[in-house]
Coordinates of N, CA and C and ligand atoms in Angstrom, one line a residue:
M218 N 25.2 28.7 -56.1 CA 25.8 29.8 -55.4 C 24.9 31.1 -55.3
K219 N 24.6 31.6 -54.1 CA 23.8 32.8 -53.9 C 24.8 33.9 -53.4
K220 N 24.5 35.1 -53.8 CA 25.3 36.3 -53.4 C 24.5 37.3 -52.7
V221 N 25.0 37.7 -51.5 CA 24.2 38.7 -50.7 C 25.1 40.0 -50.6
L222 N 24.4 41.1 -50.7 CA 25.0 42.4 -50.5 C 24.2 43.2 -49.5
F223 N 24.9 43.6 -48.4 CA 24.2 44.4 -47.4 C 24.6 45.9 -47.7
V224 N 23.6 46.8 -47.6 CA 23.8 48.2 -48.0 C 23.3 49.1 -46.8
C225 N 24.2 50.1 -46.5 CA 23.8 51.1 -45.6 C 24.2 52.5 -46.2
L226 N 24.3 53.5 -45.4 CA 24.7 54.8 -45.9 C 26.2 55.0 -46.1
G227 N 26.9 54.8 -45.0 CA 28.4 55.0 -45.1 C 29.2 53.8 -45.4
N228 N 28.7 52.6 -45.3 CA 29.4 51.3 -45.4 C 30.6 51.2 -44.4
I229 N 30.3 51.9 -43.2 CA 31.4 51.7 -42.2 C 30.8 51.2 -40.8
C230 N 29.5 51.3 -40.6 CA 28.9 50.9 -39.4 C 28.0 49.7 -39.5
R231 N 26.8 49.8 -40.1 CA 25.8 48.7 -40.1 C 26.1 47.6 -41.1
S232 N 26.3 48.0 -42.4 CA 26.4 47.0 -43.4 C 27.7 46.1 -43.2
P233 N 28.8 46.8 -42.8 CA 30.0 45.9 -42.6 C 29.8 45.0 -41.4
M234 N 29.0 45.5 -40.4 CA 28.7 44.6 -39.2 C 27.9 43.4 -39.7
A235 N 26.9 43.6 -40.6 CA 26.1 42.5 -41.1 C 26.9 41.6 -42.0
E236 N 27.8 42.2 -42.8 CA 28.6 41.4 -43.7 C 29.5 40.4 -42.9
A237 N 30.2 41.0 -41.9 CA 31.1 40.2 -41.1 C 30.3 39.1 -40.3
A238 N 29.2 39.5 -39.7 CA 28.4 38.6 -38.8 C 27.8 37.5 -39.7
F239 N 27.3 37.8 -40.9 CA 26.7 36.8 -41.8 C 27.8 35.9 -42.3
R240 N 29.0 36.4 -42.6 CA 30.1 35.5 -43.1 C 30.5 34.5 -42.0
H241 N 30.5 35.1 -40.8 CA 30.9 34.2 -39.6 C 29.8 33.1 -39.4
L242 N 28.6 33.5 -39.6 CA 27.5 32.5 -39.5 C 27.6 31.4 -40.6
L243 N 27.9 31.9 -41.8 CA 28.0 30.9 -42.9 C 29.1 29.9 -42.7
E244 N 30.2 30.5 -42.1 CA 31.4 29.6 -41.8 C 31.0 28.6 -40.8
R245 N 30.4 29.1 -39.7 CA 30.0 28.2 -38.6 C 29.0 27.1 -39.0
E246 N 28.1 27.5 -39.9 CA 27.0 26.5 -40.3 C 27.4 25.7 -41.5
G247 N 28.6 26.0 -42.1 CA 29.0 25.2 -43.3 C 28.4 25.6 -44.6
W248 N 28.1 26.9 -44.7 CA 27.4 27.4 -46.0 C 28.3 28.3 -46.8
S249 N 29.6 28.4 -46.4 CA 30.5 29.4 -47.1 C 30.7 29.1 -48.6
D250 N 30.6 27.8 -48.9 CA 30.8 27.5 -50.3 C 29.6 27.6 -51.2
K251 N 28.4 27.9 -50.6 CA 27.2 28.1 -51.3 C 26.7 29.5 -51.3
I252 N 27.1 30.3 -50.3 CA 26.6 31.7 -50.2 C 27.8 32.6 -50.0
T253 N 27.9 33.7 -50.7 CA 29.0 34.7 -50.5 C 28.3 36.0 -50.1
V254 N 29.1 36.9 -49.4 CA 28.6 38.1 -48.9 C 29.5 39.3 -49.1
D255 N 28.9 40.5 -49.2 CA 29.7 41.7 -49.4 C 28.8 42.8 -48.8
S256 N 29.4 44.1 -48.8 CA 28.6 45.2 -48.3 C 29.0 46.4 -49.1
A257 N 28.1 47.4 -49.1 CA 28.4 48.7 -49.8 C 27.6 49.8 -49.2
G258 N 28.0 51.0 -49.5 CA 27.2 52.2 -49.0 C 26.6 53.0 -50.1
T259 N 25.5 53.7 -49.8 CA 24.9 54.6 -50.9 C 25.7 55.9 -51.0
G260 N 26.4 56.3 -49.9 CA 27.2 57.5 -49.9 C 28.7 57.2 -50.2
D261 N 29.4 58.2 -50.5 CA 30.8 58.0 -50.9 C 31.9 58.7 -50.0
W262 N 31.4 59.0 -48.8 CA 32.3 59.8 -47.9 C 33.5 58.9 -47.3
H263 N 33.3 57.6 -47.2 CA 34.2 56.8 -46.5 C 34.9 55.7 -47.4
L264 N 34.9 56.0 -48.7 CA 35.4 55.0 -49.6 C 36.8 54.5 -49.2
G265 N 37.1 53.2 -49.2 CA 38.4 52.7 -48.9 C 38.7 52.6 -47.4
K266 N 37.7 53.0 -46.6 CA 38.0 53.0 -45.1 C 37.6 51.7 -44.5
P267 N 38.3 51.3 -43.4 CA 37.8 50.1 -42.7 C 36.6 50.4 -41.9
P268 N 35.9 49.4 -41.3 CA 34.7 49.6 -40.5 C 35.0 50.6 -39.3
H269 N 34.0 51.3 -38.9 CA 34.0 52.2 -37.8 C 34.5 51.5 -36.5
E270 N 35.2 52.3 -35.7 CA 35.7 51.7 -34.4 C 34.6 51.0 -33.6
G271 N 33.4 51.6 -33.6 CA 32.3 51.0 -32.8 C 31.9 49.6 -33.3
T272 N 31.9 49.5 -34.7 CA 31.6 48.2 -35.3 C 32.8 47.2 -35.0
R273 N 34.0 47.7 -35.2 CA 35.2 46.8 -34.9 C 35.2 46.3 -33.5
K274 N 34.9 47.2 -32.5 CA 34.9 46.7 -31.1 C 33.9 45.6 -30.9
L275 N 32.7 45.8 -31.5 CA 31.6 44.8 -31.3 C 32.0 43.5 -31.9
L276 N 32.6 43.6 -33.1 CA 33.0 42.3 -33.8 C 34.2 41.7 -33.1
D277 N 35.1 42.5 -32.6 CA 36.2 41.9 -31.8 C 35.7 41.2 -30.6
H278 N 34.7 41.8 -29.9 CA 34.1 41.2 -28.7 C 33.5 39.9 -29.0
H279 N 32.9 39.7 -30.2 CA 32.2 38.5 -30.5 C 33.1 37.5 -31.3
G280 N 34.4 37.9 -31.4 CA 35.3 37.0 -32.1 C 35.1 36.8 -33.6
I281 N 34.6 37.9 -34.2 CA 34.2 37.9 -35.6 C 35.2 38.7 -36.4
G282 N 35.8 38.1 -37.5 CA 36.8 38.8 -38.2 C 36.3 39.8 -39.3
Y283 N 37.1 40.8 -39.6 CA 36.7 41.7 -40.6 C 37.9 42.2 -41.4
S284 N 38.9 41.4 -41.4 CA 40.2 41.9 -42.1 C 39.9 42.0 -43.6
G285 N 40.5 43.1 -44.1 CA 40.4 43.4 -45.6 C 39.1 44.1 -46.0
M286 N 38.2 44.2 -45.1 CA 36.9 44.9 -45.4 C 37.1 46.4 -45.5
L287 N 36.8 47.0 -46.7 CA 37.0 48.4 -46.9 C 35.7 48.9 -47.6
A288 N 35.3 50.2 -47.2 CA 34.1 50.7 -47.7 C 34.1 50.9 -49.2
R289 N 33.0 50.6 -49.8 CA 32.8 50.9 -51.3 C 31.4 51.4 -51.5
Q290 N 31.2 52.0 -52.7 CA 29.8 52.5 -53.0 C 29.0 51.5 -53.8
V291 N 27.7 51.5 -53.7 CA 26.9 50.7 -54.5 C 27.0 51.1 -56.0
C292 N 26.9 50.2 -56.9 CA 27.0 50.6 -58.3 C 25.9 49.7 -59.1
E293 N 25.7 50.1 -60.3 CA 24.7 49.5 -61.2 C 24.9 48.0 -61.3
R294 N 26.2 47.6 -61.4 CA 26.5 46.2 -61.6 C 26.0 45.3 -60.5
D295 N 25.9 45.9 -59.3 CA 25.4 45.1 -58.1 C 24.1 44.5 -58.4
F296 N 23.2 45.2 -59.1 CA 21.9 44.6 -59.4 C 21.9 43.3 -60.2
F297 N 23.0 43.1 -60.9 CA 23.1 41.9 -61.8 C 24.0 40.9 -61.2
S298 N 24.9 41.3 -60.3 CA 25.8 40.3 -59.8 C 25.3 39.7 -58.4
F299 N 24.4 40.4 -57.7 CA 23.9 39.9 -56.4 C 22.5 39.3 -56.6
D300 N 22.2 38.3 -55.7 CA 20.9 37.8 -55.7 C 20.0 38.5 -54.7
Y301 N 20.6 39.0 -53.6 CA 19.9 39.7 -52.5 C 20.6 41.0 -52.2
I302 N 19.9 42.1 -52.3 CA 20.5 43.4 -51.8 C 19.6 43.8 -50.6
V303 N 20.3 43.7 -49.4 CA 19.6 43.9 -48.1 C 19.9 45.2 -47.5
C304 N 18.9 46.1 -47.5 CA 19.1 47.5 -47.1 C 18.9 47.7 -45.6
M305 N 19.8 48.4 -45.0 CA 19.7 48.5 -43.5 C 18.6 49.5 -43.1
D306 N 18.2 50.5 -44.0 CA 17.0 51.3 -43.6 C 16.3 51.7 -44.9
S307 N 15.1 52.4 -44.7 CA 14.2 52.7 -45.8 C 14.8 53.7 -46.8
Q308 N 15.6 54.6 -46.2 CA 16.3 55.6 -47.1 C 17.3 54.9 -48.0
N309 N 18.0 54.0 -47.4 CA 19.0 53.2 -48.1 C 18.4 52.5 -49.3
Q310 N 17.2 52.0 -49.0 CA 16.5 51.2 -50.1 C 16.1 52.2 -51.2
L311 N 15.5 53.4 -50.8 CA 15.2 54.4 -51.9 C 16.4 54.8 -52.7
D312 N 17.5 55.0 -52.0 CA 18.7 55.5 -52.6 C 19.3 54.4 -53.6
V313 N 19.3 53.2 -53.1 CA 19.8 52.0 -53.9 C 19.1 52.0 -55.2
M314 N 17.8 52.2 -55.2 CA 17.0 52.1 -56.5 C 17.4 53.1 -57.5
K315 N 18.1 54.2 -57.1 CA 18.6 55.2 -58.0 C 19.7 54.6 -59.0
W316 N 20.3 53.5 -58.5 CA 21.4 52.9 -59.3 C 20.8 51.9 -60.3
L317 N 19.5 51.6 -60.1 CA 18.9 50.6 -61.0 C 18.6 51.2 -62.4
P318 N 19.2 50.7 -63.4 CA 18.9 51.2 -64.8 C 17.5 51.0 -65.2
K319 N 16.9 51.9 -65.8 CA 15.5 51.8 -66.2 C 15.3 50.7 -67.3
Q320 N 14.2 50.0 -67.3 CA 13.8 49.0 -68.3 C 14.8 47.9 -68.5
I321 N 15.5 47.6 -67.4 CA 16.4 46.4 -67.5 C 16.0 45.5 -66.3
T322 N 15.9 44.2 -66.6 CA 15.4 43.3 -65.6 C 16.6 43.0 -64.7
K323 N 16.4 43.3 -63.4 CA 17.5 43.1 -62.5 C 17.4 41.6 -62.0
K324 N 18.6 41.2 -61.5 CA 18.6 39.8 -60.9 C 18.3 39.9 -59.4
A325 N 18.8 41.0 -58.8 CA 18.7 41.1 -57.3 C 17.3 41.3 -56.8
E326 N 17.0 40.6 -55.6 CA 15.8 40.9 -54.9 C 16.2 41.9 -53.8
V327 N 15.6 43.1 -53.8 CA 16.0 44.2 -52.9 C 14.9 44.3 -51.8
F328 N 15.4 44.2 -50.6 CA 14.5 44.4 -49.4 C 15.2 44.9 -48.2
K329 N 14.5 45.2 -47.2 CA 15.1 45.8 -46.0 C 15.4 44.7 -45.0
F330 N 16.5 45.0 -44.3 CA 16.9 44.1 -43.3 C 15.8 43.8 -42.2
M331 N 15.1 44.8 -41.9 CA 14.1 44.6 -40.8 C 12.9 43.8 -41.3
D332 N 12.8 43.7 -42.7 CA 11.7 42.8 -43.2 C 11.9 41.3 -42.8
L333 N 13.2 41.0 -42.4 CA 13.5 39.7 -41.9 C 13.0 39.5 -40.4
L334 N 12.7 40.6 -39.8 CA 12.3 40.6 -38.3 C 11.0 41.3 -38.1
P335 N 10.0 40.9 -38.8 CA 8.7 41.6 -38.8 C 8.1 41.8 -37.4
E336 N 8.4 40.8 -36.5 CA 7.8 40.8 -35.2 C 8.4 42.0 -34.3
R337 N 9.5 42.6 -34.7 CA 10.1 43.7 -34.0 C 9.3 45.0 -34.2
G338 N 8.5 45.0 -35.3 CA 7.6 46.1 -35.5 C 8.2 47.5 -35.9
F339 N 9.5 47.5 -36.4 CA 10.0 48.7 -36.9 C 10.7 48.5 -38.2
A340 N 10.8 49.6 -38.9 CA 11.2 49.6 -40.3 C 12.7 49.5 -40.5
D341 N 13.4 50.2 -39.7 CA 14.8 50.5 -40.0 C 15.8 50.0 -38.9
V342 N 17.0 49.6 -39.3 CA 18.1 49.3 -38.3 C 18.6 50.7 -38.0
P343 N 18.5 51.1 -36.7 CA 19.0 52.5 -36.3 C 20.4 52.7 -36.6
D344 N 20.8 53.9 -37.0 CA 22.1 54.2 -37.4 C 23.0 54.6 -36.2
P345 N 24.0 53.7 -35.9 CA 24.8 54.0 -34.7 C 25.8 55.1 -34.9
Y346 N 26.0 55.5 -36.2 CA 26.9 56.6 -36.4 C 26.4 57.9 -35.7
Y347 N 25.1 57.9 -35.5 CA 24.5 59.1 -34.8 C 24.2 58.8 -33.4
S348 N 23.7 57.5 -33.1 CA 23.2 57.2 -31.8 C 24.4 56.7 -30.9
G349 N 25.4 56.2 -31.5 CA 26.5 55.6 -30.7 C 26.2 54.2 -30.2
N350 N 24.9 53.7 -30.4 CA 24.5 52.5 -29.8 C 24.8 51.3 -30.8
F351 N 26.0 50.8 -30.8 CA 26.4 49.7 -31.7 C 25.8 48.4 -31.2
E352 N 25.6 48.3 -29.8 CA 25.1 47.0 -29.2 C 23.7 46.7 -29.8
E353 N 22.8 47.7 -29.8 CA 21.5 47.4 -30.3 C 21.5 47.0 -31.8
V354 N 22.4 47.5 -32.5 CA 22.6 47.1 -34.0 C 23.1 45.7 -34.0
Y355 N 24.0 45.3 -33.2 CA 24.6 44.0 -33.2 C 23.5 42.9 -32.9
E356 N 22.6 43.3 -32.0 CA 21.6 42.3 -31.6 C 20.6 42.1 -32.7
L357 N 20.3 43.2 -33.5 CA 19.4 43.0 -34.6 C 20.1 42.3 -35.7
V358 N 21.4 42.6 -35.9 CA 22.1 42.0 -37.0 C 22.2 40.4 -36.8
E359 N 22.5 40.1 -35.5 CA 22.6 38.6 -35.2 C 21.3 37.9 -35.5
A360 N 20.2 38.5 -35.0 CA 18.9 37.8 -35.2 C 18.5 37.8 -36.7
G361 N 18.7 38.9 -37.4 CA 18.4 39.0 -38.8 C 19.2 38.1 -39.7
C362 N 20.5 37.9 -39.4 CA 21.3 37.1 -40.2 C 20.9 35.6 -40.1
L363 N 20.4 35.2 -38.9 CA 19.8 33.8 -38.8 C 18.6 33.7 -39.7
R364 N 17.8 34.7 -39.7 CA 16.6 34.6 -40.6 C 17.0 34.6 -42.1
L365 N 18.0 35.4 -42.4 CA 18.4 35.5 -43.8 C 18.9 34.1 -44.3
L366 N 19.7 33.5 -43.5 CA 20.2 32.2 -43.8 C 19.0 31.2 -44.1
E367 N 18.0 31.3 -43.2 CA 16.8 30.4 -43.3 C 16.1 30.7 -44.7
K368 N 16.0 32.0 -45.0 CA 15.3 32.4 -46.2 C 16.1 31.9 -47.4
I369 N 17.4 32.0 -47.4 CA 18.2 31.6 -48.6 C 18.1 30.0 -48.7
K370 N 18.2 29.4 -47.6 CA 18.1 27.9 -47.6 C 16.7 27.5 -48.3
A371 N 15.7 28.2 -47.8 CA 14.3 27.9 -48.4 C 14.3 28.2 -49.9
D372 N 14.9 29.3 -50.3 CA 14.9 29.7 -51.7 C 15.7 28.6 -52.5
L373 N 16.8 28.1 -52.0 CA 17.6 27.2 -52.7 C 16.9 25.8 -52.8
S374 N 16.0 25.5 -51.9 CA 15.4 24.2 -52.0 C 14.0 24.3 -52.7
S375 N 13.6 25.5 -53.2 CA 12.3 25.5 -53.8 C 12.5 25.5 -55.3
Ligands
4NP632 P1 26.4 53.5 -41.7 O1 26.5 54.8 -40.7 O2 25.5 53.9 -42.8 O3 25.7 52.5 -40.8 O4 27.8 53.2 -42.1 C1 27.0 56.0 -41.2 C2 28.3 56.3 -41.5 C3 28.7 57.5 -41.9 C4 27.8 58.5 -42.0 C5 26.4 58.3 -41.8 C6 26.0 57.1 -41.4 N1 28.2 59.8 -42.5 O5 27.4 60.7 -42.5 O6 29.4 60.0 -42.7

């Protein structure tokens, strides 16, 4: 069993979109019993809130469920319970590392979502909370989730 955690700032726009899209992909491809997925935010402004309306609209449009998903904040325990912590942007990655206790070996591999799509040539998934452009995020999320599944399959077979 491998466990994936997507992380963004508010846990209402990008990381819940990735969580729902990746779970949908796992179900479609028959990997749900081997890989689990969750998401969290580095900030605490939206704790307990469902995904942003823009994310919900996009997920609805693509027939992807998100019921029961509520924002939570990253915590120290996440470094030990997850195998992959996938950060939606560079600042999220820096902030996530603040939760990592010093001198303790973590289990999680921490990397950026855009590391999965190096050919795109940019570092961060743009934040639609400010841009309003949820479509461009969905397009990246869809492509990156396919790559993530390939990466985990490769890790499981090595
Ligand atoms: P997210 O977007 O990190 O993709 O969920 C944001 C959500 C909320 C805020 C910023 C970004 N905020 O400042 O409240």
